[in-house]
């Protein structure tokens, strides 16, 4: 349905509400948390449900070699404007992360299906394994489309139960030998609708976030080696306690990033202490650091500060420290022209908007390396995400999907 005067396309609120509710029951546990992992039963049920909805909406369904689900509205040209997000969840996750971009995109194409034949083809996609909740293969669906899956991955990667990725694919009716056929060279643009997963939009009362950049992430492992000693017989002044030194490092690193202020974030979420007994002074402590900032120069300056802190604290505590880089992602800039189209779409829909960096990582950061890409955020109530408490008001979902539909209309018709 097109509102000619305002040039806005409005999605059907009842349809989108039904999609959110029904998809939110597939993989739901009694506590309301979602667990929908790549190729498992819930994932397969979601795939089959989406294929049915795609057909109902008058679109052409297709499942590619890795299980990405597409709904196609053919245009005069075979070049494709693509929208969508991921359908897998984190363990005990929410009903909106990823899912909203899939069903919002579907509701948008359903609204556009009645507007005649577009100049460019429109597709919606449900991408698989963004979160790497089951296999250490994040962005699996997006990587398949971009031809970035390593030839040995299906025979090498295993889930926590030891199931091989190739066997899980066969279980879901997919042929690992066909992965290469998922590669696409016909994409002109990718738009991803997503919940913010933070509280900026909710706190400021803004309807729509236009993502300018997805931040660079650095992961490091910091290993501190002290001396393992008896907890009763070793005086405090003679100890080289690895955990106390590591805890001091974590505290000072956190202080440094707090001082930098928003949007810099640092998290030390995983800890190992050896030997890990009440009566032994720890000889080894190891912790992870996840540090993010949208500006690579700022991130690297903070990392230099982190390394200085580690050296200083190690010296003061008489311990050894060793830092290894596990992950080093470049920031991904969103496409300026697409952002302008999304901004105009927001204005046509009467929505307030602001440009902002993303807090989390998304399929869009990888897609942006090959295809002009933009992201549209809607508010997350209280900024909650990756928890059953994750929630976005239906009115915000509808507004976001309508902004998406309006942008797709401008891009494809
Ligand atoms: Zn997500």
PDB file of C-alpha atoms in Angstrom, residues 2-276:
ATOM      1  CA  UNK A   2       1.508   3.308  -1.053  1.00  0.00           C
ATOM      2  CA  UNK A   3       0.582   6.648   0.362  1.00  0.00           C
ATOM      3  CA  UNK A   4       1.198   8.679  -2.826  1.00  0.00           C
ATOM      4  CA  UNK A   5       1.310  12.130  -1.293  1.00  0.00           C
ATOM      5  CA  UNK A   6       3.869  11.245   1.367  1.00  0.00           C
ATOM      6  CA  UNK A   7       5.673   8.614  -0.731  1.00  0.00           C
ATOM      7  CA  UNK A   8       5.634   6.343   2.309  1.00  0.00           C
ATOM      8  CA  UNK A   9       4.959   2.603   2.170  1.00  0.00           C
ATOM      9  CA  UNK A  10       3.249   1.239   5.272  1.00  0.00           C
ATOM     10  CA  UNK A  11       3.529  -2.392   6.275  1.00  0.00           C
ATOM     11  CA  UNK A  12       0.527  -4.303   7.607  1.00  0.00           C
ATOM     12  CA  UNK A  13       0.665  -4.102  11.409  1.00  0.00           C
ATOM     13  CA  UNK A  14      -1.448  -7.222  11.919  1.00  0.00           C
ATOM     14  CA  UNK A  15       0.690  -9.267   9.545  1.00  0.00           C
ATOM     15  CA  UNK A  16       3.982  -8.163  11.122  1.00  0.00           C
ATOM     16  CA  UNK A  17       2.594  -8.731  14.627  1.00  0.00           C
ATOM     17  CA  UNK A  18       1.593 -12.257  13.658  1.00  0.00           C
ATOM     18  CA  UNK A  19       5.003 -12.993  12.112  1.00  0.00           C
ATOM     19  CA  UNK A  20       6.837 -11.779  15.248  1.00  0.00           C
ATOM     20  CA  UNK A  21       4.586 -13.740  17.574  1.00  0.00           C
ATOM     21  CA  UNK A  22       4.662 -17.007  15.608  1.00  0.00           C
ATOM     22  CA  UNK A  23       8.411 -16.940  14.853  1.00  0.00           C
ATOM     23  CA  UNK A  24       8.939 -16.095  18.542  1.00  0.00           C
ATOM     24  CA  UNK A  25       7.336 -19.414  19.506  1.00  0.00           C
ATOM     25  CA  UNK A  26       9.712 -21.510  17.364  1.00  0.00           C
ATOM     26  CA  UNK A  27      12.574 -22.508  19.662  1.00  0.00           C
ATOM     27  CA  UNK A  28      11.041 -20.831  22.727  1.00  0.00           C
ATOM     28  CA  UNK A  29      11.802 -22.423  26.095  1.00  0.00           C
ATOM     29  CA  UNK A  30       9.439 -22.268  29.108  1.00  0.00           C
ATOM     30  CA  UNK A  31      11.274 -19.184  30.498  1.00  0.00           C
ATOM     31  CA  UNK A  32      10.566 -17.316  27.252  1.00  0.00           C
ATOM     32  CA  UNK A  33      14.178 -17.519  26.039  1.00  0.00           C
ATOM     33  CA  UNK A  34      14.832 -18.366  22.401  1.00  0.00           C
ATOM     34  CA  UNK A  35      17.253 -21.113  21.386  1.00  0.00           C
ATOM     35  CA  UNK A  36      17.228 -21.522  17.611  1.00  0.00           C
ATOM     36  CA  UNK A  37      20.576 -22.846  16.441  1.00  0.00           C
ATOM     37  CA  UNK A  38      21.881 -23.543  12.951  1.00  0.00           C
ATOM     38  CA  UNK A  39      20.252 -26.644  11.377  1.00  0.00           C
ATOM     39  CA  UNK A  40      18.574 -27.813  14.593  1.00  0.00           C
ATOM     40  CA  UNK A  41      14.897 -28.735  14.781  1.00  0.00           C
ATOM     41  CA  UNK A  42      13.702 -25.235  15.663  1.00  0.00           C
ATOM     42  CA  UNK A  43      15.830 -23.755  12.870  1.00  0.00           C
ATOM     43  CA  UNK A  44      14.308 -26.200  10.357  1.00  0.00           C
ATOM     44  CA  UNK A  45      10.813 -25.366  11.582  1.00  0.00           C
ATOM     45  CA  UNK A  46      11.553 -21.645  11.209  1.00  0.00           C
ATOM     46  CA  UNK A  47      12.859 -22.233   7.663  1.00  0.00           C
ATOM     47  CA  UNK A  48       9.715 -24.150   6.672  1.00  0.00           C
ATOM     48  CA  UNK A  49       7.443 -21.552   8.287  1.00  0.00           C
ATOM     49  CA  UNK A  50       9.221 -18.729   6.445  1.00  0.00           C
ATOM     50  CA  UNK A  51       8.922 -20.543   3.117  1.00  0.00           C
ATOM     51  CA  UNK A  52       5.153 -20.807   3.728  1.00  0.00           C
ATOM     52  CA  UNK A  53       4.851 -17.098   4.609  1.00  0.00           C
ATOM     53  CA  UNK A  54       6.918 -16.125   1.558  1.00  0.00           C
ATOM     54  CA  UNK A  55       4.497 -18.048  -0.672  1.00  0.00           C
ATOM     55  CA  UNK A  56       1.468 -16.491   1.080  1.00  0.00           C
ATOM     56  CA  UNK A  57       2.919 -13.033   0.461  1.00  0.00           C
ATOM     57  CA  UNK A  58       3.035 -13.726  -3.288  1.00  0.00           C
ATOM     58  CA  UNK A  59       6.849 -13.966  -3.409  1.00  0.00           C
ATOM     59  CA  UNK A  60       9.001 -16.735  -4.891  1.00  0.00           C
ATOM     60  CA  UNK A  61      10.645 -18.840  -2.143  1.00  0.00           C
ATOM     61  CA  UNK A  62      14.109 -20.369  -2.470  1.00  0.00           C
ATOM     62  CA  UNK A  63      16.508 -22.026  -0.018  1.00  0.00           C
ATOM     63  CA  UNK A  64      20.179 -21.908  -1.017  1.00  0.00           C
ATOM     64  CA  UNK A  65      22.907 -24.496  -0.440  1.00  0.00           C
ATOM     65  CA  UNK A  66      23.631 -23.437   3.170  1.00  0.00           C
ATOM     66  CA  UNK A  67      20.008 -22.833   4.183  1.00  0.00           C
ATOM     67  CA  UNK A  68      19.623 -19.096   3.637  1.00  0.00           C
ATOM     68  CA  UNK A  69      15.915 -18.592   2.880  1.00  0.00           C
ATOM     69  CA  UNK A  70      14.973 -16.069   0.168  1.00  0.00           C
ATOM     70  CA  UNK A  71      11.700 -14.507  -0.943  1.00  0.00           C
ATOM     71  CA  UNK A  72      11.904 -12.893  -4.377  1.00  0.00           C
ATOM     72  CA  UNK A  73       9.814 -10.203  -6.046  1.00  0.00           C
ATOM     73  CA  UNK A  74      11.110 -10.313  -9.640  1.00  0.00           C
ATOM     74  CA  UNK A  75      11.839  -6.986 -11.314  1.00  0.00           C
ATOM     75  CA  UNK A  76      12.480  -5.855 -14.888  1.00  0.00           C
ATOM     76  CA  UNK A  77      16.212  -6.218 -14.138  1.00  0.00           C
ATOM     77  CA  UNK A  78      17.860  -9.245 -12.530  1.00  0.00           C
ATOM     78  CA  UNK A  79      20.021  -6.977 -10.371  1.00  0.00           C
ATOM     79  CA  UNK A  80      18.901  -7.403  -6.766  1.00  0.00           C
ATOM     80  CA  UNK A  81      18.172  -5.068  -3.868  1.00  0.00           C
ATOM     81  CA  UNK A  82      18.356  -7.372  -0.846  1.00  0.00           C
ATOM     82  CA  UNK A  83      17.032  -6.952   2.682  1.00  0.00           C
ATOM     83  CA  UNK A  84      16.988  -9.282   5.686  1.00  0.00           C
ATOM     84  CA  UNK A  85      18.837 -10.424   8.785  1.00  0.00           C
ATOM     85  CA  UNK A  86      19.579 -13.626  10.660  1.00  0.00           C
ATOM     86  CA  UNK A  87      17.142 -16.215  11.986  1.00  0.00           C
ATOM     87  CA  UNK A  88      19.462 -18.008  14.486  1.00  0.00           C
ATOM     88  CA  UNK A  89      19.653 -16.851  18.117  1.00  0.00           C
ATOM     89  CA  UNK A  90      22.098 -16.905  21.017  1.00  0.00           C
ATOM     90  CA  UNK A  91      21.275 -19.435  23.787  1.00  0.00           C
ATOM     91  CA  UNK A  92      18.239 -18.175  25.733  1.00  0.00           C
ATOM     92  CA  UNK A  93      18.128 -15.099  23.502  1.00  0.00           C
ATOM     93  CA  UNK A  94      15.284 -12.774  22.599  1.00  0.00           C
ATOM     94  CA  UNK A  95      12.544 -12.771  19.971  1.00  0.00           C
ATOM     95  CA  UNK A  96      13.732  -9.679  18.081  1.00  0.00           C
ATOM     96  CA  UNK A  97      17.498  -9.900  17.467  1.00  0.00           C
ATOM     97  CA  UNK A  98      17.777 -10.890  13.807  1.00  0.00           C
ATOM     98  CA  UNK A  99      14.164 -12.072  13.624  1.00  0.00           C
ATOM     99  CA  UNK A 100      12.792  -8.534  13.228  1.00  0.00           C
ATOM    100  CA  UNK A 101      14.947  -7.891  10.165  1.00  0.00           C
ATOM    101  CA  UNK A 102      13.704 -11.115   8.574  1.00  0.00           C
ATOM    102  CA  UNK A 103       9.964 -10.683   9.208  1.00  0.00           C
ATOM    103  CA  UNK A 104      10.153  -6.878   8.844  1.00  0.00           C
ATOM    104  CA  UNK A 105      11.758  -7.404   5.430  1.00  0.00           C
ATOM    105  CA  UNK A 106       9.086  -9.944   4.537  1.00  0.00           C
ATOM    106  CA  UNK A 107       6.300  -7.574   5.616  1.00  0.00           C
ATOM    107  CA  UNK A 108       7.968  -4.825   3.550  1.00  0.00           C
ATOM    108  CA  UNK A 109       8.092  -6.976   0.395  1.00  0.00           C
ATOM    109  CA  UNK A 110       4.512  -8.134   1.032  1.00  0.00           C
ATOM    110  CA  UNK A 111       3.504  -4.454   1.080  1.00  0.00           C
ATOM    111  CA  UNK A 112       5.447  -3.778  -2.129  1.00  0.00           C
ATOM    112  CA  UNK A 113       4.188  -6.874  -3.973  1.00  0.00           C
ATOM    113  CA  UNK A 114       0.998  -5.020  -4.897  1.00  0.00           C
ATOM    114  CA  UNK A 115       2.823  -2.046  -6.438  1.00  0.00           C
ATOM    115  CA  UNK A 116       3.480  -3.699  -9.824  1.00  0.00           C
ATOM    116  CA  UNK A 117       6.783  -4.908 -11.248  1.00  0.00           C
ATOM    117  CA  UNK A 118       9.807  -3.164  -9.771  1.00  0.00           C
ATOM    118  CA  UNK A 119      12.641  -1.983 -12.014  1.00  0.00           C
ATOM    119  CA  UNK A 120      15.139  -3.974  -9.949  1.00  0.00           C
ATOM    120  CA  UNK A 121      14.437  -7.331  -8.324  1.00  0.00           C
ATOM    121  CA  UNK A 122      13.719  -7.280  -4.586  1.00  0.00           C
ATOM    122  CA  UNK A 123      14.621 -10.108  -2.233  1.00  0.00           C
ATOM    123  CA  UNK A 124      14.280 -10.740   1.496  1.00  0.00           C
ATOM    124  CA  UNK A 125      16.655 -13.183   3.176  1.00  0.00           C
ATOM    125  CA  UNK A 126      16.763 -15.121   6.459  1.00  0.00           C
ATOM    126  CA  UNK A 127      20.519 -15.574   6.971  1.00  0.00           C
ATOM    127  CA  UNK A 128      21.908 -18.516   8.923  1.00  0.00           C
ATOM    128  CA  UNK A 129      24.411 -18.697  11.788  1.00  0.00           C
ATOM    129  CA  UNK A 130      25.188 -15.033  12.469  1.00  0.00           C
ATOM    130  CA  UNK A 131      25.760 -15.641  16.173  1.00  0.00           C
ATOM    131  CA  UNK A 132      27.921 -18.815  15.917  1.00  0.00           C
ATOM    132  CA  UNK A 133      25.846 -20.278  18.751  1.00  0.00           C
ATOM    133  CA  UNK A 134      26.210 -23.844  17.461  1.00  0.00           C
ATOM    134  CA  UNK A 135      29.278 -23.912  15.199  1.00  0.00           C
ATOM    135  CA  UNK A 136      32.332 -21.602  15.344  1.00  0.00           C
ATOM    136  CA  UNK A 137      31.296 -20.289  11.935  1.00  0.00           C
ATOM    137  CA  UNK A 138      29.875 -16.826  12.400  1.00  0.00           C
ATOM    138  CA  UNK A 139      28.272 -15.029   9.467  1.00  0.00           C
ATOM    139  CA  UNK A 140      28.037 -18.476   7.796  1.00  0.00           C
ATOM    140  CA  UNK A 141      25.083 -17.514   5.576  1.00  0.00           C
ATOM    141  CA  UNK A 142      26.571 -14.174   4.565  1.00  0.00           C
ATOM    142  CA  UNK A 143      29.973 -15.742   3.960  1.00  0.00           C
ATOM    143  CA  UNK A 144      28.357 -18.341   1.686  1.00  0.00           C
ATOM    144  CA  UNK A 145      26.763 -15.570  -0.385  1.00  0.00           C
ATOM    145  CA  UNK A 146      30.104 -13.788  -0.667  1.00  0.00           C
ATOM    146  CA  UNK A 147      32.103 -16.951  -1.445  1.00  0.00           C
ATOM    147  CA  UNK A 148      34.060 -16.706   1.824  1.00  0.00           C
ATOM    148  CA  UNK A 149      33.524 -20.176   3.301  1.00  0.00           C
ATOM    149  CA  UNK A 150      36.757 -22.129   3.633  1.00  0.00           C
ATOM    150  CA  UNK A 151      36.667 -25.409   1.638  1.00  0.00           C
ATOM    151  CA  UNK A 152      37.547 -27.433   4.760  1.00  0.00           C
ATOM    152  CA  UNK A 153      34.946 -25.867   7.110  1.00  0.00           C
ATOM    153  CA  UNK A 154      32.160 -28.481   6.737  1.00  0.00           C
ATOM    154  CA  UNK A 155      34.604 -31.315   7.511  1.00  0.00           C
ATOM    155  CA  UNK A 156      36.503 -29.437  10.226  1.00  0.00           C
ATOM    156  CA  UNK A 157      33.991 -27.518  12.379  1.00  0.00           C
ATOM    157  CA  UNK A 158      32.089 -29.314  15.140  1.00  0.00           C
ATOM    158  CA  UNK A 159      29.334 -28.216  17.518  1.00  0.00           C
ATOM    159  CA  UNK A 160      29.752 -28.634  21.330  1.00  0.00           C
ATOM    160  CA  UNK A 161      28.347 -32.191  21.050  1.00  0.00           C
ATOM    161  CA  UNK A 162      30.997 -33.129  18.473  1.00  0.00           C
ATOM    162  CA  UNK A 163      28.605 -33.114  15.493  1.00  0.00           C
ATOM    163  CA  UNK A 164      30.388 -32.238  12.273  1.00  0.00           C
ATOM    164  CA  UNK A 165      29.020 -29.247  10.335  1.00  0.00           C
ATOM    165  CA  UNK A 166      28.772 -31.391   7.173  1.00  0.00           C
ATOM    166  CA  UNK A 167      26.613 -33.966   9.012  1.00  0.00           C
ATOM    167  CA  UNK A 168      24.383 -31.246  10.485  1.00  0.00           C
ATOM    168  CA  UNK A 169      23.871 -29.873   6.960  1.00  0.00           C
ATOM    169  CA  UNK A 170      22.866 -33.307   5.634  1.00  0.00           C
ATOM    170  CA  UNK A 171      20.525 -33.692   8.613  1.00  0.00           C
ATOM    171  CA  UNK A 172      18.775 -30.498   7.456  1.00  0.00           C
ATOM    172  CA  UNK A 173      18.560 -31.789   3.870  1.00  0.00           C
ATOM    173  CA  UNK A 174      21.507 -29.754   2.546  1.00  0.00           C
ATOM    174  CA  UNK A 175      24.524 -30.924   0.522  1.00  0.00           C
ATOM    175  CA  UNK A 176      27.866 -29.585   1.831  1.00  0.00           C
ATOM    176  CA  UNK A 177      29.426 -30.176  -1.589  1.00  0.00           C
ATOM    177  CA  UNK A 178      27.058 -27.568  -3.070  1.00  0.00           C
ATOM    178  CA  UNK A 179      28.115 -24.631  -0.834  1.00  0.00           C
ATOM    179  CA  UNK A 180      29.785 -22.860  -3.782  1.00  0.00           C
ATOM    180  CA  UNK A 181      26.404 -22.487  -5.520  1.00  0.00           C
ATOM    181  CA  UNK A 182      25.242 -20.086  -2.761  1.00  0.00           C
ATOM    182  CA  UNK A 183      27.626 -17.379  -3.998  1.00  0.00           C
ATOM    183  CA  UNK A 184      25.939 -14.270  -5.412  1.00  0.00           C
ATOM    184  CA  UNK A 185      27.206 -11.701  -7.900  1.00  0.00           C
ATOM    185  CA  UNK A 186      23.894  -9.974  -8.590  1.00  0.00           C
ATOM    186  CA  UNK A 187      23.512  -7.812  -5.459  1.00  0.00           C
ATOM    187  CA  UNK A 188      23.268  -4.030  -5.866  1.00  0.00           C
ATOM    188  CA  UNK A 189      22.447  -3.169  -2.247  1.00  0.00           C
ATOM    189  CA  UNK A 190      21.759  -4.696   1.170  1.00  0.00           C
ATOM    190  CA  UNK A 191      19.528  -3.108   3.825  1.00  0.00           C
ATOM    191  CA  UNK A 192      19.271  -4.658   7.298  1.00  0.00           C
ATOM    192  CA  UNK A 193      16.557  -3.734   9.796  1.00  0.00           C
ATOM    193  CA  UNK A 194      17.592  -4.613  13.362  1.00  0.00           C
ATOM    194  CA  UNK A 195      16.846  -3.766  16.974  1.00  0.00           C
ATOM    195  CA  UNK A 196      19.430  -1.407  18.479  1.00  0.00           C
ATOM    196  CA  UNK A 197      20.362  -3.780  21.350  1.00  0.00           C
ATOM    197  CA  UNK A 198      21.442  -0.703  23.311  1.00  0.00           C
ATOM    198  CA  UNK A 199      19.511   2.151  24.931  1.00  0.00           C
ATOM    199  CA  UNK A 200      20.475   5.249  22.947  1.00  0.00           C
ATOM    200  CA  UNK A 201      17.237   5.474  20.906  1.00  0.00           C
ATOM    201  CA  UNK A 202      15.002   4.586  23.876  1.00  0.00           C
ATOM    202  CA  UNK A 203      16.719   7.110  26.189  1.00  0.00           C
ATOM    203  CA  UNK A 204      16.598   9.918  23.636  1.00  0.00           C
ATOM    204  CA  UNK A 205      13.084   9.115  22.399  1.00  0.00           C
ATOM    205  CA  UNK A 206      14.238   8.786  18.770  1.00  0.00           C
ATOM    206  CA  UNK A 207      12.311   6.460  16.417  1.00  0.00           C
ATOM    207  CA  UNK A 208      14.987   5.329  13.962  1.00  0.00           C
ATOM    208  CA  UNK A 209      18.768   4.865  14.146  1.00  0.00           C
ATOM    209  CA  UNK A 210      20.700   5.179  10.886  1.00  0.00           C
ATOM    210  CA  UNK A 211      23.884   3.196  11.416  1.00  0.00           C
ATOM    211  CA  UNK A 212      26.936   4.978  10.066  1.00  0.00           C
ATOM    212  CA  UNK A 213      29.546   2.470  11.120  1.00  0.00           C
ATOM    213  CA  UNK A 214      29.886  -0.925  12.791  1.00  0.00           C
ATOM    214  CA  UNK A 215      32.804  -0.679  15.211  1.00  0.00           C
ATOM    215  CA  UNK A 216      36.127  -2.397  15.041  1.00  0.00           C
ATOM    216  CA  UNK A 217      36.428  -5.211  17.573  1.00  0.00           C
ATOM    217  CA  UNK A 218      39.678  -6.385  19.133  1.00  0.00           C
ATOM    218  CA  UNK A 219      39.810  -9.581  21.184  1.00  0.00           C
ATOM    219  CA  UNK A 220      42.870 -10.299  23.263  1.00  0.00           C
ATOM    220  CA  UNK A 221      43.804 -13.008  25.732  1.00  0.00           C
ATOM    221  CA  UNK A 222      45.875 -11.819  28.685  1.00  0.00           C
ATOM    222  CA  UNK A 223      47.805 -14.535  30.506  1.00  0.00           C
ATOM    223  CA  UNK A 224      49.450 -13.785  33.868  1.00  0.00           C
ATOM    224  CA  UNK A 225      51.966 -16.224  35.343  1.00  0.00           C
ATOM    225  CA  UNK A 226      52.916 -15.854  39.001  1.00  0.00           C
ATOM    226  CA  UNK A 227      54.028 -18.466  41.516  1.00  0.00           C
ATOM    227  CA  UNK A 228      51.853 -21.233  42.886  1.00  0.00           C
ATOM    228  CA  UNK A 229      52.249 -21.410  46.676  1.00  0.00           C
ATOM    229  CA  UNK A 230      50.624 -22.666  49.865  1.00  0.00           C
ATOM    230  CA  UNK A 231      47.773 -20.388  50.981  1.00  0.00           C
ATOM    231  CA  UNK A 232      48.593 -20.842  54.661  1.00  0.00           C
ATOM    232  CA  UNK A 233      52.363 -20.897  54.733  1.00  0.00           C
ATOM    233  CA  UNK A 234      53.148 -18.062  52.281  1.00  0.00           C
ATOM    234  CA  UNK A 235      53.086 -14.545  53.838  1.00  0.00           C
ATOM    235  CA  UNK A 236      51.283 -11.872  51.821  1.00  0.00           C
ATOM    236  CA  UNK A 237      54.490  -9.885  51.229  1.00  0.00           C
ATOM    237  CA  UNK A 238      56.208 -12.891  49.602  1.00  0.00           C
ATOM    238  CA  UNK A 239      53.499 -13.830  47.109  1.00  0.00           C
ATOM    239  CA  UNK A 240      53.404 -13.598  43.325  1.00  0.00           C
ATOM    240  CA  UNK A 241      49.645 -14.119  43.082  1.00  0.00           C
ATOM    241  CA  UNK A 242      48.695 -14.327  39.387  1.00  0.00           C
ATOM    242  CA  UNK A 243      44.996 -13.668  40.026  1.00  0.00           C
ATOM    243  CA  UNK A 244      45.535 -10.524  42.121  1.00  0.00           C
ATOM    244  CA  UNK A 245      47.760  -9.085  39.366  1.00  0.00           C
ATOM    245  CA  UNK A 246      45.265 -10.033  36.644  1.00  0.00           C
ATOM    246  CA  UNK A 247      42.366  -8.534  38.622  1.00  0.00           C
ATOM    247  CA  UNK A 248      44.329  -5.290  39.029  1.00  0.00           C
ATOM    248  CA  UNK A 249      44.993  -5.221  35.260  1.00  0.00           C
ATOM    249  CA  UNK A 250      41.295  -5.768  34.503  1.00  0.00           C
ATOM    250  CA  UNK A 251      40.319  -2.996  36.928  1.00  0.00           C
ATOM    251  CA  UNK A 252      42.803  -0.494  35.431  1.00  0.00           C
ATOM    252  CA  UNK A 253      41.863  -1.410  31.829  1.00  0.00           C
ATOM    253  CA  UNK A 254      38.194  -0.864  32.657  1.00  0.00           C
ATOM    254  CA  UNK A 255      39.066   2.472  34.282  1.00  0.00           C
ATOM    255  CA  UNK A 256      40.966   3.590  31.176  1.00  0.00           C
ATOM    256  CA  UNK A 257      38.008   2.836  28.899  1.00  0.00           C
ATOM    257  CA  UNK A 258      35.520   4.413  31.338  1.00  0.00           C
ATOM    258  CA  UNK A 259      37.631   7.557  31.236  1.00  0.00           C
ATOM    259  CA  UNK A 260      37.535   7.537  27.407  1.00  0.00           C
ATOM    260  CA  UNK A 261      33.715   7.554  27.624  1.00  0.00           C
ATOM    261  CA  UNK A 262      31.044   6.517  25.125  1.00  0.00           C
ATOM    262  CA  UNK A 263      31.079   4.759  22.687  1.00  0.00           C
ATOM    263  CA  UNK A 264      34.275   2.981  23.813  1.00  0.00           C
ATOM    264  CA  UNK A 265      33.542  -0.325  25.578  1.00  0.00           C
ATOM    265  CA  UNK A 266      35.751  -2.989  27.177  1.00  0.00           C
ATOM    266  CA  UNK A 267      34.667  -6.311  28.663  1.00  0.00           C
ATOM    267  CA  UNK A 268      36.688  -8.973  30.483  1.00  0.00           C
ATOM    268  CA  UNK A 269      34.134 -11.764  30.328  1.00  0.00           C
ATOM    269  CA  UNK A 270      36.074 -15.029  30.493  1.00  0.00           C
ATOM    270  CA  UNK A 271      38.433 -16.040  33.293  1.00  0.00           C
ATOM    271  CA  UNK A 272      40.563 -19.074  34.014  1.00  0.00           C
ATOM    272  CA  UNK A 273      42.404 -19.495  37.310  1.00  0.00           C
ATOM    273  CA  UNK A 274      44.901 -22.310  37.914  1.00  0.00           C
ATOM    274  CA  UNK A 275      45.006 -24.477  39.837  1.00  0.00           C
ATOM    275  CA  UNK A 276      41.704 -23.009  41.025  1.00  0.00           C
TER     276      UNK A 276
END
